[in-house]
Each structure stands twice: as structure tokens, then as C-alpha cells.
């Protein structure tokens, strides 16, 4: 593989917004593998090994984020990308507490992150994601958040890939795109 760039990047239009809209968390008795890619490296297909379901978690606008940090060691000739998702869930309750416990015990999560621009990122595609931290709090003042902050981390050899429409795709929503790419998975929510 060549390490030389073959094109530049134009500034483009100022037509995007920040934040995470929704995440889909998968981690069952199977895993998603067998990815197919478009020419630009986007994921256009995926096959499952075993029983895989992706469960939706809706995010409030302006409180959740997805960050990829490049870490390079020049002397050792290594580079990797740390992917960190901070997901905020409002209003603590028994159901969220039980999900938190299960998520904390599973070290092989694959997460699909839908941003506010309806781009879908694959987090932990090869080395998986895990719940690395967070907190649950009642707040202090009446207007404070009562809820949980979940921090998921993955470390990958490449930056997150985006999902792209497979051949023959005619959907218009991130949920339809996820269902078209992850055809063997169950998408819940």
C-alpha cells in the first residue's frame, strides 16, 4: 500500500452540523464481519456470524459526541485511531440501569453512530468497542440533568468507515441504510 497522497481536499460548503442523533449498539452471540466496501472505502455490505441485533439509543440534541483521535509513534512506525463516543441518556430508571450493567460487561460491542447530518459511522469495526467509563447522577439544582453519561472506546488500525448505499438502494433514512448494509442483522428501534 502506497503512503503517498493522490488528491487534495476542497473546503466545500458550510452545510453540516455537529452532534450525535442516535446510536445502534450490537453485541450478541455473534459478530458482524465480512464487510464489502465501495471505491472510497465506505461500507456497502456486511455479513453476520451468529445472532446479531443492533439496538437503538436516541440522543438528545447537543449533548452527545463522537471523536476520533489519531495517535502516531514516529520512532516505532505505528499509527492507530482511538474512537470515543460520549452518549448522554436523560432520566435514570431501572431499565437504563440494567442496560448499563450489561453494556459494562460486554467487551465486544460494535456501534453504529448516526450524526446530525445522517452520516453513519462504524465504531469498533475490527477490534470492537467497550464501555470505558461514564457516570450516573441525579443533578443538584431542579434544572440539572438526571441521567447517565456513557463513554465507549475503540482502538482501530484505521479511522471509522462510513456506511454508503449498496447497489440498488433507494432508501432515504439512516435506519433504511443500516438495514440495507447489515442485511443479516436485526435492527431494533
Short mmCIF file of C-alpha atoms in Angstrom, two decimals:
data_model
loop_
_atom_site.label_atom_id
_atom_site.label_comp_id
_atom_site.label_asym_id
_atom_site.label_seq_id
_atom_site.Cartn_x
_atom_site.Cartn_y
_atom_site.Cartn_z
CA UNK A 1 0.00 0.00 0.00
CA UNK A 2 1.33 3.38 -1.00
CA UNK A 3 1.82 6.08 1.64
CA UNK A 4 1.61 8.90 -0.94
CA UNK A 5 -1.50 11.07 -1.27
CA UNK A 6 -3.15 11.22 -4.69
CA UNK A 7 -5.52 14.17 -4.28
CA UNK A 8 -6.30 17.19 -2.14
CA UNK A 9 -9.41 18.19 -0.19
CA UNK A 10 -11.56 21.17 -1.14
CA UNK A 11 -13.13 23.38 1.53
CA UNK A 12 -16.64 22.59 0.32
CA UNK A 13 -19.88 24.10 1.55
CA UNK A 14 -20.69 25.08 5.12
CA UNK A 15 -23.69 22.77 5.33
CA UNK A 16 -23.01 20.36 8.20
CA UNK A 17 -23.88 20.43 11.90
CA UNK A 18 -22.36 18.78 14.93
CA UNK A 19 -23.56 16.14 17.33
CA UNK A 20 -24.88 12.60 17.55
CA UNK A 21 -28.53 11.87 16.79
CA UNK A 22 -28.75 8.14 17.54
CA UNK A 23 -26.56 5.12 18.16
CA UNK A 24 -27.14 1.44 17.46
CA UNK A 25 -25.31 -0.94 19.80
CA UNK A 26 -24.68 -4.54 18.74
CA UNK A 27 -23.12 -7.32 20.73
CA UNK A 28 -24.72 -10.76 20.84
CA UNK A 29 -23.56 -14.34 20.49
CA UNK A 30 -22.26 -13.43 17.02
CA UNK A 31 -20.48 -10.53 15.42
CA UNK A 32 -20.56 -8.59 12.18
CA UNK A 33 -17.76 -9.34 9.73
CA UNK A 34 -17.30 -9.92 6.02
CA UNK A 35 -17.54 -6.25 5.11
CA UNK A 36 -17.71 -5.08 1.49
CA UNK A 37 -16.51 -1.64 0.51
CA UNK A 38 -17.07 0.97 -2.17
CA UNK A 39 -14.18 2.52 -4.10
CA UNK A 40 -13.84 5.29 -1.47
CA UNK A 41 -13.66 2.75 1.40
CA UNK A 42 -17.22 3.19 2.69
CA UNK A 43 -19.04 0.08 3.94
CA UNK A 44 -21.71 -1.12 1.48
CA UNK A 45 -22.38 -4.58 2.90
CA UNK A 46 -21.81 -6.73 5.98
CA UNK A 47 -22.49 -10.33 6.94
CA UNK A 48 -23.01 -11.73 10.40
CA UNK A 49 -21.55 -14.70 12.19
CA UNK A 50 -24.26 -15.80 14.60
CA UNK A 51 -27.10 -13.83 16.14
CA UNK A 52 -26.51 -10.06 15.93
CA UNK A 53 -29.04 -7.39 16.85
CA UNK A 54 -28.41 -3.66 16.86
CA UNK A 55 -30.45 -1.75 19.45
CA UNK A 56 -31.23 1.95 19.03
CA UNK A 57 -30.48 4.55 21.68
CA UNK A 58 -31.89 8.00 20.87
CA UNK A 59 -29.79 11.02 21.85
CA UNK A 60 -30.96 14.50 22.80
CA UNK A 61 -29.56 17.18 20.51
CA UNK A 62 -26.39 18.94 21.67
CA UNK A 63 -25.18 16.55 24.40
CA UNK A 64 -23.53 13.51 22.74
CA UNK A 65 -20.38 13.37 20.61
CA UNK A 66 -18.15 11.06 18.59
CA UNK A 67 -14.42 11.84 18.44
CA UNK A 68 -11.59 10.06 16.62
CA UNK A 69 -8.05 10.85 17.75
CA UNK A 70 -5.02 9.89 15.67
CA UNK A 71 -2.08 8.51 17.66
CA UNK A 72 1.20 8.08 15.81
CA UNK A 73 4.56 6.99 17.12
CA UNK A 74 7.10 8.14 14.56
CA UNK A 75 10.01 6.20 16.09
CA UNK A 76 8.09 2.90 16.18
CA UNK A 77 6.35 3.44 12.84
CA UNK A 78 2.88 2.87 14.31
CA UNK A 79 -0.41 4.69 13.99
CA UNK A 80 -3.91 3.97 15.30
CA UNK A 81 -7.19 5.77 15.81
CA UNK A 82 -8.92 5.95 19.16
CA UNK A 83 -12.67 6.32 18.74
CA UNK A 84 -14.61 7.72 21.69
CA UNK A 85 -18.39 8.02 21.84
CA UNK A 86 -19.91 10.02 24.68
CA UNK A 87 -23.62 9.19 24.89
CA UNK A 88 -25.91 11.02 27.30
CA UNK A 89 -29.16 9.39 28.42
CA UNK A 90 -31.55 11.51 30.43
CA UNK A 91 -33.69 10.33 33.35
CA UNK A 92 -32.29 7.43 35.36
CA UNK A 93 -34.54 4.42 35.73
CA UNK A 94 -34.32 0.66 36.29
CA UNK A 95 -34.29 -0.19 32.56
CA UNK A 96 -31.34 2.12 31.86
CA UNK A 97 -29.54 0.84 34.95
CA UNK A 98 -29.91 -2.75 33.70
CA UNK A 99 -28.68 -1.82 30.20
CA UNK A 100 -25.70 -0.03 31.76
CA UNK A 101 -24.76 -3.18 33.68
CA UNK A 102 -24.93 -5.36 30.55
CA UNK A 103 -23.02 -2.84 28.44
CA UNK A 104 -20.29 -2.67 31.08
CA UNK A 105 -19.84 -6.44 30.99
CA UNK A 106 -19.56 -6.73 27.19
CA UNK A 107 -16.13 -6.06 25.68
CA UNK A 108 -17.12 -6.88 22.08
CA UNK A 109 -19.58 -4.16 21.13
CA UNK A 110 -19.96 -2.85 17.61
CA UNK A 111 -21.62 0.55 17.48
CA UNK A 112 -23.19 2.43 14.59
CA UNK A 113 -23.11 6.19 15.22
CA UNK A 114 -25.62 8.38 13.37
CA UNK A 115 -24.58 12.02 13.39
CA UNK A 116 -26.84 15.05 12.97
CA UNK A 117 -26.06 15.04 9.22
CA UNK A 118 -27.39 11.44 8.91
CA UNK A 119 -23.89 10.03 8.31
CA UNK A 120 -23.48 6.56 9.83
CA UNK A 121 -20.04 5.63 11.26
CA UNK A 122 -18.93 2.09 12.19
CA UNK A 123 -17.21 2.22 15.60
CA UNK A 124 -15.11 -0.74 16.73
CA UNK A 125 -15.34 -2.46 13.36
CA UNK A 126 -12.37 -4.80 13.85
CA UNK A 127 -11.23 -4.58 17.49
CA UNK A 128 -14.69 -3.83 18.94
CA UNK A 129 -15.83 -1.16 21.37
CA UNK A 130 -16.35 -1.32 25.11
CA UNK A 131 -17.89 0.83 27.81
CA UNK A 132 -14.80 2.52 29.23
CA UNK A 133 -16.38 4.96 31.66
CA UNK A 134 -19.16 7.37 32.44
CA UNK A 135 -21.35 8.37 35.34
CA UNK A 136 -24.92 8.42 36.58
CA UNK A 137 -26.14 11.38 38.55
CA UNK A 138 -29.28 12.93 39.96
CA UNK A 139 -28.15 16.52 39.50
CA UNK A 140 -28.23 19.19 42.19
CA UNK A 141 -30.50 22.00 41.01
CA UNK A 142 -34.00 21.43 39.65
CA UNK A 143 -32.85 22.12 36.07
CA UNK A 144 -29.79 19.80 36.28
CA UNK A 145 -29.62 16.58 34.30
CA UNK A 146 -30.87 13.44 35.96
CA UNK A 147 -29.31 10.70 33.86
CA UNK A 148 -26.23 8.87 32.65
CA UNK A 149 -23.20 9.65 30.58
CA UNK A 150 -21.78 6.56 28.86
CA UNK A 151 -18.29 6.64 27.35
CA UNK A 152 -17.48 3.95 24.77
CA UNK A 153 -13.95 3.46 23.41
CA UNK A 154 -12.45 1.57 20.48
CA UNK A 155 -8.93 1.49 19.08
CA UNK A 156 -8.59 0.68 15.40
CA UNK A 157 -5.87 0.50 12.76
CA UNK A 158 -7.94 2.76 10.50
CA UNK A 159 -10.32 5.68 11.06
CA UNK A 160 -14.04 4.85 11.26
CA UNK A 161 -15.65 3.95 7.99
CA UNK A 162 -18.94 5.46 6.87
CA UNK A 163 -21.85 3.48 5.52
CA UNK A 164 -22.69 4.01 1.84
CA UNK A 165 -25.65 2.92 -0.26
CA UNK A 166 -25.27 -0.57 -1.72
CA UNK A 167 -26.22 -1.22 -5.33
CA UNK A 168 -29.97 -0.87 -5.88
CA UNK A 169 -30.55 1.06 -2.63
CA UNK A 170 -33.45 3.52 -2.74
CA UNK A 171 -33.98 4.42 0.93
CA UNK A 172 -33.75 7.92 2.37
CA UNK A 173 -33.12 7.46 6.11
CA UNK A 174 -30.13 6.32 8.17
CA UNK A 175 -32.27 3.45 9.51
CA UNK A 176 -33.04 2.23 5.97
CA UNK A 177 -29.33 2.48 5.06
CA UNK A 178 -28.32 0.45 8.12
CA UNK A 179 -30.90 -2.24 7.26
CA UNK A 180 -29.68 -2.34 3.63
CA UNK A 181 -26.00 -2.71 4.60
CA UNK A 182 -26.43 -5.04 7.62
CA UNK A 183 -28.88 -7.39 5.87
CA UNK A 184 -28.31 -10.34 8.22
CA UNK A 185 -28.65 -8.31 11.40
CA UNK A 186 -31.78 -7.45 13.33
CA UNK A 187 -32.22 -3.67 13.70
CA UNK A 188 -34.34 -2.80 16.74
CA UNK A 189 -35.68 0.75 17.10
#
